[in-house]
């Protein structure tokens, strides 16, 4: 399980670093689409970590609740 978490964390770090790199690239280029690309990249840079944190929080809560219910069922038997 620890290996899966490490791989997931590494993928998340690489994703964020690539978003930062893309944001820098979009901000420095002078193409007609650069403003839209920059805004999309900045939005993604902010929203993706927030969503990942929210998903992890919900997962922890659901996992804890499932373990408590399993323990209650086991105690009833």
Backbone as CSV, one residue per row, in Angstrom:
resi,resn,N_x,N_y,N_z,CA_x,CA_y,CA_z,C_x,C_y,C_z
1,UNK,0.812,-1.187,0.000,0.000,0.000,0.000,0.865,1.265,0.000
2,UNK,2.017,1.187,0.702,2.895,2.343,0.754,3.463,2.653,-0.632
3,UNK,3.735,1.618,-1.421,4.271,1.844,-2.762,3.246,2.546,-3.645
4,UNK,1.994,2.161,-3.500,0.931,2.785,-4.296,0.799,4.260,-3.915
5,UNK,0.872,4.562,-2.622,0.782,5.952,-2.168,1.966,6.760,-2.686
6,UNK,3.150,6.171,-2.653,4.339,6.879,-3.149,4.242,7.146,-4.642
7,UNK,3.780,6.156,-5.382,3.624,6.330,-6.831,2.582,7.405,-7.115
8,UNK,1.471,7.382,-6.385,0.434,8.397,-6.547,0.950,9.792,-6.216
9,UNK,1.738,9.891,-5.148,2.306,11.190,-4.771,3.289,11.675,-5.831
10,UNK,4.080,10.774,-6.374,5.034,11.136,-7.421,4.310,11.616,-8.678
11,UNK,3.241,10.932,-9.036,2.447,11.348,-10.201,1.833,12.724,-9.961
12,UNK,1.334,12.961,-8.752,0.741,14.263,-8.428,1.788,15.370,-8.500
13,UNK,2.989,15.109,-7.999,4.060,16.108,-8.056,4.448,16.391,-9.499
14,UNK,4.575,15.347,-10.302,4.921,15.544,-11.707,3.833,16.320,-12.441
15,UNK,2.589,16.030,-12.134,1.478,16.758,-12.746,1.517,18.234,-12.392
16,UNK,1.741,18.531,-11.123,1.800,19.930,-10.698,3.004,20.648,-11.302
17,UNK,4.150,19.984,-11.339,5.325,20.601,-11.949,5.109,20.866,-13.435
18,UNK,4.461,19.939,-14.112,4.189,20.164,-15.533,3.187,21.307,-15.712
19,UNK,2.221,21.443,-14.806,1.296,22.571,-14.874,2.022,23.894,-14.666
20,UNK,2.952,23.934,-13.714,3.727,25.153,-13.496,4.575,25.480,-14.714
21,UNK,5.190,24.468,-15.291,5.986,24.678,-16.503,5.131,25.171,-17.654
22,UNK,3.970,24.580,-17.811,3.063,25.009,-18.877,2.571,26.428,-18.637
23,UNK,2.316,26.764,-17.368,1.899,28.123,-17.038,2.991,29.124,-17.412
24,UNK,4.224,28.797,-17.097,5.340,29.664,-17.458,5.457,29.801,-18.969
25,UNK,5.357,28.685,-19.668,5.433,28.707,-21.136,4.298,29.545,-21.737
26,UNK,3.087,29.343,-21.239,1.937,30.076,-21.770,2.044,31.569,-21.471
27,UNK,2.642,31.902,-20.348,2.790,33.307,-20.002,3.865,34.009,-20.818
28,UNK,4.874,33.267,-21.255,5.984,33.878,-21.976,5.804,33.902,-23.485
29,UNK,4.961,33.068,-24.023,4.789,33.050,-25.468,3.884,34.200,-25.906
30,UNK,4.016,34.544,-27.147,3.239,35.677,-27.665,2.206,35.220,-28.687
31,UNK,1.706,34.019,-28.544,0.701,33.532,-29.482,-0.667,34.127,-29.129
32,UNK,-1.598,34.104,-30.074,-2.933,34.668,-29.798,-3.691,33.919,-28.691
33,UNK,-3.364,32.662,-28.488,-4.063,31.858,-27.480,-3.365,31.875,-26.128
34,UNK,-2.299,32.631,-25.981,-1.500,32.550,-24.761,-2.279,32.993,-23.523
35,UNK,-3.125,34.009,-23.652,-3.881,34.471,-22.488,-4.864,33.402,-22.007
36,UNK,-5.568,32.781,-22.932,-6.501,31.712,-22.560,-5.788,30.508,-21.969
37,UNK,-4.639,30.145,-22.557,-3.858,29.021,-22.032,-3.327,29.329,-20.634
38,UNK,-2.880,30.559,-20.444,-2.377,30.959,-19.129,-3.485,30.888,-18.084
39,UNK,-4.655,31.391,-18.405,-5.773,31.367,-17.455,-6.203,29.928,-17.144
40,UNK,-6.260,29.081,-18.171,-6.630,27.674,-17.950,-5.594,26.969,-17.095
41,UNK,-4.342,27.258,-17.334,-3.277,26.625,-16.565,-3.283,27.103,-15.116
42,UNK,-3.461,28.378,-14.902,-3.536,28.892,-13.535,-4.742,28.309,-12.791
43,UNK,-5.869,28.225,-13.464,-7.070,27.634,-12.867,-6.803,26.180,-12.472
44,UNK,-6.191,25.425,-13.382,-5.889,24.023,-13.104,-4.886,23.882,-11.969
45,UNK,-3.925,24.782,-11.909,-2.918,24.744,-10.854,-3.540,24.951,-9.480
46,UNK,-4.608,25.714,-9.420,-5.269,25.959,-8.140,-6.301,24.872,-7.834
47,UNK,-7.100,24.493,-8.815,-8.223,23.584,-8.587,-7.787,22.129,-8.375
48,UNK,-6.822,21.646,-9.133,-6.416,20.232,-9.029,-5.948,19.875,-7.617
49,UNK,-5.052,20.640,-6.974,-4.681,20.279,-5.595,-5.849,20.334,-4.616
50,UNK,-6.753,21.290,-4.807,-7.919,21.380,-3.917,-8.801,20.146,-4.078
51,UNK,-9.038,19.736,-5.324,-9.852,18.543,-5.562,-9.182,17.284,-5.026
52,UNK,-7.873,17.159,-5.215,-7.155,15.997,-4.679,-7.262,15.937,-3.164
53,UNK,-7.125,17.088,-2.506,-7.251,17.128,-1.060,-8.666,16.731,-0.628
54,UNK,-9.657,17.243,-1.325,-11.047,16.913,-0.982,-11.323,15.424,-1.186
55,UNK,-10.816,14.849,-2.276,-11.010,13.420,-2.513,-10.350,12.585,-1.418
56,UNK,-9.147,12.978,-1.009,-8.462,12.225,0.050,-9.214,12.341,1.371
57,UNK,-9.750,13.514,1.664,-10.501,13.713,2.891,-11.764,12.858,2.904
58,UNK,-12.496,12.858,1.814,-13.713,12.042,1.716,-13.371,10.559,1.820
59,UNK,-12.287,10.143,1.180,-11.870,8.744,1.246,-11.572,8.336,2.681
60,UNK,-10.852,9.179,3.417,-10.538,8.866,4.810,-11.810,8.727,5.637
61,UNK,-12.741,9.661,5.446,-13.981,9.618,6.223,-14.801,8.375,5.900
62,UNK,-14.910,8.039,4.620,-15.683,6.857,4.236,-15.012,5.572,4.698
63,UNK,-13.701,5.543,4.624,-12.974,4.353,5.073,-13.152,4.164,6.569
64,UNK,-13.063,5.249,7.326,-13.236,5.171,8.775,-14.642,4.707,9.122
65,UNK,-15.642,5.253,8.424,-17.031,4.874,8.667,-17.251,3.395,8.338
66,UNK,-16.661,2.922,7.254,-16.800,1.521,6.869,-16.176,0.589,7.883
67,UNK,-15.026,0.988,8.420,-14.379,0.169,9.443,-15.205,0.118,10.717
68,UNK,-15.821,1.252,11.087,-16.661,1.282,12.290,-17.898,0.416,12.111
69,UNK,-18.517,0.460,10.946,-19.694,-0.368,10.695,-19.338,-1.847,10.681
70,UNK,-18.196,-2.188,10.122,-17.764,-3.584,10.113,-17.506,-4.070,11.535
71,UNK,-16.940,-3.201,12.347,-16.685,-3.570,13.746,-17.987,-3.769,14.502
72,UNK,-18.993,-2.917,14.242,-20.301,-3.056,14.902,-20.970,-4.364,14.500
73,UNK,-20.897,-4.694,13.198,-21.486,-5.941,12.735,-20.796,-7.136,13.360
74,UNK,-19.507,-7.047,13.490,-18.752,-8.160,14.085,-19.103,-8.311,15.561
75,UNK,-19.281,-7.205,16.261,-19.631,-7.259,17.679,-21.028,-7.820,17.900
76,UNK,-21.965,-7.579,16.962,-23.330,-8.101,17.097,-23.384,-9.610,16.933
77,UNK,-22.465,-10.147,16.179,-22.483,-11.597,15.931,-21.853,-12.294,17.063
